[in-house]
């Protein structure tokens, strides 16, 4: 069982609200990732971090921001949610790029 | 950067038959190739991986083959069972890189 947790599992929120999706891992992994997964199922990397105080944008442009103040915590924030942000967001962590990535169960976000 | 293509996008097989999913990658520097299985409502989970110094790896009913010259790798599932029904993703990364690059996914349906 992977020790990576995402909260909330489901979130329905109104347009314009600020939201933070939480992701925590207890494995001491340096690398953490956020993926956006649409109904078409493809995983799009939107943010990654290879350690504390390091964050990079992924391959898919996103209006969200992330922070990495502690090794175990990698929250994602949307300052002003829009219906186009409706999607599933998956957090993952790994000890290195060429080792197993462990995924959380995801947050399904619906913006109305 | 790396690009991973995955085929087919959907695959239906009869219970007990074999299933094969194929991926190609573009960057010859990639040397780690994992396969993930995603069940409904869950995050992807690693099922098998292979490194570029190995041509084939097997774990019970699952096997992965790698052809470095042609830059493609494949997942083979034998004696399929209904519980094998899921979405499967291939991925590629470089040992000293910072991220995995995923294929678009294959929906596998095993009919009983």
Tab-separated table of C-alpha atoms in Angstrom:
chain	number	residue	atom	x	y	z
A	1	UNK	CA	0.000	0.000	0.000
A	2	UNK	CA	1.459	3.345	-1.072
A	3	UNK	CA	1.898	5.943	1.643
A	4	UNK	CA	0.755	8.924	-0.374
A	5	UNK	CA	-2.462	10.683	0.432
A	6	UNK	CA	-4.610	13.222	-1.353
A	7	UNK	CA	-7.416	15.252	0.112
A	8	UNK	CA	-10.156	15.858	-0.618
A	9	UNK	CA	-11.177	12.879	-2.813
A	10	UNK	CA	-14.036	14.841	-4.336
A	11	UNK	CA	-14.619	18.594	-4.467
A	12	UNK	CA	-17.452	20.579	-6.022
A	13	UNK	CA	-16.854	24.301	-5.878
A	14	UNK	CA	-18.189	27.495	-7.429
A	15	UNK	CA	-16.469	29.578	-10.065
A	16	UNK	CA	-14.005	32.125	-8.692
A	17	UNK	CA	-13.232	30.289	-5.468
A	18	UNK	CA	-9.685	29.649	-4.318
A	19	UNK	CA	-8.886	25.989	-3.688
A	20	UNK	CA	-5.939	23.983	-2.444
A	21	UNK	CA	-5.530	20.290	-3.176
A	22	UNK	CA	-3.444	18.531	-0.572
A	23	UNK	CA	-0.846	15.819	-1.215
A	24	UNK	CA	1.346	14.208	1.439
A	25	UNK	CA	3.735	11.263	1.372
A	26	UNK	CA	5.501	9.519	4.226
A	27	UNK	CA	8.157	7.719	2.192
A	28	UNK	CA	10.760	10.504	2.270
A	29	UNK	CA	10.735	10.789	-1.522
A	30	UNK	CA	12.519	13.763	-3.043
A	31	UNK	CA	10.545	13.825	-6.291
A	32	UNK	CA	6.863	14.700	-6.373
A	33	UNK	CA	4.493	15.280	-9.280
A	34	UNK	CA	1.040	16.564	-10.126
A	35	UNK	CA	-0.819	15.106	-13.097
A	36	UNK	CA	-4.111	16.187	-14.610
A	37	UNK	CA	-6.199	13.360	-15.990
A	38	UNK	CA	-9.206	14.148	-18.172
A	39	UNK	CA	-11.957	11.699	-19.169
A	40	UNK	CA	-9.829	10.852	-22.200
A	41	UNK	CA	-7.595	9.259	-19.510
A	42	UNK	CA	-4.232	10.605	-20.686
A	43	UNK	CA	-1.949	11.727	-17.834
A	44	UNK	CA	-0.664	15.271	-18.319
A	45	UNK	CA	2.208	16.408	-16.100
A	46	UNK	CA	1.439	19.914	-14.816
A	47	UNK	CA	4.003	20.371	-12.012
A	48	UNK	CA	6.953	18.541	-10.517
A	49	UNK	CA	9.475	19.025	-7.764
A	50	UNK	CA	12.804	17.331	-7.176
A	51	UNK	CA	13.220	18.573	-3.625
A	52	UNK	CA	12.380	21.198	-1.048
A	53	UNK	CA	12.087	24.697	-2.506
A	54	UNK	CA	12.276	23.417	-6.088
A	55	UNK	CA	9.274	23.389	-8.415
A	56	UNK	CA	9.014	23.208	-12.188
A	57	UNK	CA	6.161	23.455	-14.633
A	58	UNK	CA	5.287	20.306	-16.503
A	59	UNK	CA	4.428	19.624	-20.111
A	60	UNK	CA	0.833	20.861	-19.894
A	61	UNK	CA	0.339	24.533	-19.135
A	62	UNK	CA	-1.728	25.035	-16.000
A	63	UNK	CA	-3.043	28.050	-14.127
A	64	UNK	CA	-2.406	26.239	-10.851
A	65	UNK	CA	0.622	26.817	-8.629
A	66	UNK	CA	2.493	24.517	-6.269
A	67	UNK	CA	4.858	24.840	-3.342
A	68	UNK	CA	7.362	22.480	-1.704
A	69	UNK	CA	8.266	23.794	1.725
A	70	UNK	CA	8.529	20.350	3.306
A	71	UNK	CA	9.694	17.091	1.737
A	72	UNK	CA	6.448	15.304	2.525
A	73	UNK	CA	3.991	17.966	1.376
A	74	UNK	CA	3.231	19.200	-2.166
A	75	UNK	CA	-0.010	21.210	-2.302
A	76	UNK	CA	-1.570	22.531	-5.486
A	77	UNK	CA	-3.490	25.824	-5.485
A	78	UNK	CA	-5.962	27.385	-7.894
A	79	UNK	CA	-6.441	31.064	-7.074
A	80	UNK	CA	-9.706	31.381	-9.012
A	81	UNK	CA	-11.394	28.168	-10.091
A	82	UNK	CA	-13.133	27.997	-13.467
A	83	UNK	CA	-15.260	25.285	-15.112
A	84	UNK	CA	-12.299	24.529	-17.428
A	85	UNK	CA	-10.395	23.350	-14.333
A	86	UNK	CA	-12.846	20.477	-13.876
A	87	UNK	CA	-10.723	17.338	-13.975
A	88	UNK	CA	-9.079	14.622	-11.904
A	89	UNK	CA	-5.801	15.626	-10.266
A	90	UNK	CA	-3.297	12.915	-9.338
A	91	UNK	CA	-0.290	13.396	-7.085
A	92	UNK	CA	2.704	11.049	-7.197
A	93	UNK	CA	6.109	10.673	-5.615
A	94	UNK	CA	9.259	8.702	-6.325
A	95	UNK	CA	12.752	8.283	-4.955
A	96	UNK	CA	14.104	9.053	-8.442
A	97	UNK	CA	12.915	9.413	-12.022
A	98	UNK	CA	13.923	5.840	-12.790
A	99	UNK	CA	12.272	4.235	-9.792
A	100	UNK	CA	8.668	3.361	-9.033
A	101	UNK	CA	6.297	6.312	-8.830
A	102	UNK	CA	3.577	5.944	-6.199
A	103	UNK	CA	0.271	7.625	-6.931
A	104	UNK	CA	-2.392	8.924	-4.606
A	105	UNK	CA	-6.051	8.080	-5.250
A	106	UNK	CA	-6.660	11.443	-6.862
A	107	UNK	CA	-8.926	14.446	-6.308
A	108	UNK	CA	-11.886	14.754	-8.622
A	109	UNK	CA	-12.561	18.487	-8.953
A	110	UNK	CA	-15.781	19.898	-10.382
A	111	UNK	CA	-16.116	23.639	-10.818
A	112	UNK	CA	-19.695	24.823	-11.354
B	1	UNK	CA	12.061	15.910	-25.099
B	2	UNK	CA	10.840	12.360	-24.804
B	3	UNK	CA	7.631	11.297	-26.555
B	4	UNK	CA	5.892	7.987	-25.862
B	5	UNK	CA	3.247	6.552	-28.178
B	6	UNK	CA	0.991	3.701	-27.057
B	7	UNK	CA	-1.239	1.361	-29.070
B	8	UNK	CA	-3.977	0.281	-29.148
B	9	UNK	CA	-6.159	2.770	-27.294
B	10	UNK	CA	-8.731	0.049	-26.541
B	11	UNK	CA	-8.373	-3.711	-26.506
B	12	UNK	CA	-11.062	-6.346	-25.938
B	13	UNK	CA	-10.095	-9.965	-25.379
B	14	UNK	CA	-11.875	-13.101	-24.309
B	15	UNK	CA	-11.065	-14.442	-20.858
B	16	UNK	CA	-8.087	-16.775	-21.106
B	17	UNK	CA	-6.666	-15.142	-24.224
B	18	UNK	CA	-3.486	-13.078	-24.320
B	19	UNK	CA	-3.295	-9.282	-24.534
B	20	UNK	CA	-0.423	-7.256	-25.981
B	21	UNK	CA	0.055	-3.496	-25.650
B	22	UNK	CA	2.863	-1.744	-27.507
B	23	UNK	CA	4.751	1.488	-26.903
B	24	UNK	CA	7.433	3.375	-28.781
B	25	UNK	CA	9.708	6.071	-27.392
B	26	UNK	CA	11.735	8.748	-29.109
B	27	UNK	CA	14.726	9.519	-26.862
B	28	UNK	CA	17.481	6.916	-27.033
B	29	UNK	CA	18.757	8.194	-23.659
B	30	UNK	CA	15.689	6.752	-21.899
B	31	UNK	CA	16.587	3.682	-19.915
B	32	UNK	CA	13.695	2.943	-17.557
B	33	UNK	CA	10.326	1.659	-18.814
B	34	UNK	CA	7.548	0.989	-16.302
B	35	UNK	CA	3.984	-0.157	-16.864
B	36	UNK	CA	1.129	1.053	-14.692
B	37	UNK	CA	-2.398	-0.284	-14.191
B	38	UNK	CA	-5.205	2.056	-13.231
B	39	UNK	CA	-8.467	0.681	-11.911
B	40	UNK	CA	-11.629	2.724	-11.693
B	41	UNK	CA	-11.480	5.354	-8.962
B	42	UNK	CA	-7.843	4.684	-8.124
B	43	UNK	CA	-4.447	6.087	-8.986
B	44	UNK	CA	-2.121	4.171	-11.335
B	45	UNK	CA	-0.096	1.372	-9.754
B	46	UNK	CA	3.158	-0.113	-11.017
B	47	UNK	CA	2.769	-3.678	-12.292
B	48	UNK	CA	6.149	-4.300	-13.917
B	49	UNK	CA	9.177	-2.348	-15.116
B	50	UNK	CA	12.281	-2.963	-17.186
B	51	UNK	CA	15.633	-1.240	-17.549
B	52	UNK	CA	17.565	-0.873	-20.780
B	53	UNK	CA	20.197	-3.430	-19.836
B	54	UNK	CA	17.532	-6.160	-19.923
B	55	UNK	CA	15.573	-7.420	-22.956
B	56	UNK	CA	12.745	-9.201	-21.192
B	57	UNK	CA	11.250	-9.500	-17.732
B	58	UNK	CA	8.480	-11.738	-16.499
B	59	UNK	CA	6.299	-11.821	-13.400
B	60	UNK	CA	3.747	-14.642	-13.384
B	61	UNK	CA	1.221	-13.834	-16.160
B	62	UNK	CA	2.797	-10.487	-17.046
B	63	UNK	CA	5.889	-9.935	-19.179
B	64	UNK	CA	7.560	-6.923	-20.723
B	65	UNK	CA	9.943	-6.954	-23.708
B	66	UNK	CA	12.271	-4.167	-24.779
B	67	UNK	CA	13.877	-3.571	-28.166
B	68	UNK	CA	16.382	-0.746	-27.698
B	69	UNK	CA	17.376	-0.635	-31.347
B	70	UNK	CA	13.808	-0.107	-32.510
B	71	UNK	CA	12.959	1.931	-29.410
B	72	UNK	CA	9.845	0.014	-28.535
B	73	UNK	CA	8.626	-2.046	-25.616
B	74	UNK	CA	5.566	-4.195	-25.075
B	75	UNK	CA	3.404	-5.541	-22.273
B	76	UNK	CA	2.163	-9.112	-22.555
B	77	UNK	CA	-0.596	-10.487	-20.339
B	78	UNK	CA	-1.315	-14.201	-20.680
B	79	UNK	CA	-4.399	-16.116	-19.509
B	80	UNK	CA	-6.333	-12.900	-19.032
B	81	UNK	CA	-8.919	-12.701	-16.268
B	82	UNK	CA	-11.817	-10.270	-15.727
B	83	UNK	CA	-9.830	-8.538	-12.973
B	84	UNK	CA	-7.220	-7.586	-15.580
B	85	UNK	CA	-9.773	-5.147	-17.014
B	86	UNK	CA	-8.343	-1.661	-16.408
B	87	UNK	CA	-6.432	1.148	-18.087
B	88	UNK	CA	-2.750	0.419	-18.725
B	89	UNK	CA	-0.077	3.073	-19.175
B	90	UNK	CA	3.478	2.692	-20.408
B	91	UNK	CA	6.128	5.266	-19.514
B	92	UNK	CA	9.768	6.110	-20.107
B	93	UNK	CA	12.408	8.075	-18.249
B	94	UNK	CA	16.125	8.722	-18.064
B	95	UNK	CA	18.067	7.676	-15.018
B	96	UNK	CA	19.173	11.193	-14.164
B	97	UNK	CA	16.065	12.906	-15.445
B	98	UNK	CA	13.346	14.387	-13.330
B	99	UNK	CA	10.154	12.916	-14.702
B	100	UNK	CA	8.361	10.014	-16.291
B	101	UNK	CA	6.741	10.511	-19.694
B	102	UNK	CA	3.538	8.482	-20.067
B	103	UNK	CA	1.807	7.010	-23.082
B	104	UNK	CA	-1.847	7.860	-23.719
B	105	UNK	CA	-3.173	4.667	-22.115
B	106	UNK	CA	-4.950	1.492	-23.254
B	107	UNK	CA	-8.369	0.428	-21.992
B	108	UNK	CA	-8.279	-3.359	-21.646
B	109	UNK	CA	-11.594	-5.206	-21.408
B	110	UNK	CA	-11.578	-8.903	-20.622
B	111	UNK	CA	-14.878	-10.532	-21.540
B	112	UNK	CA	-15.989	-13.570	-19.575
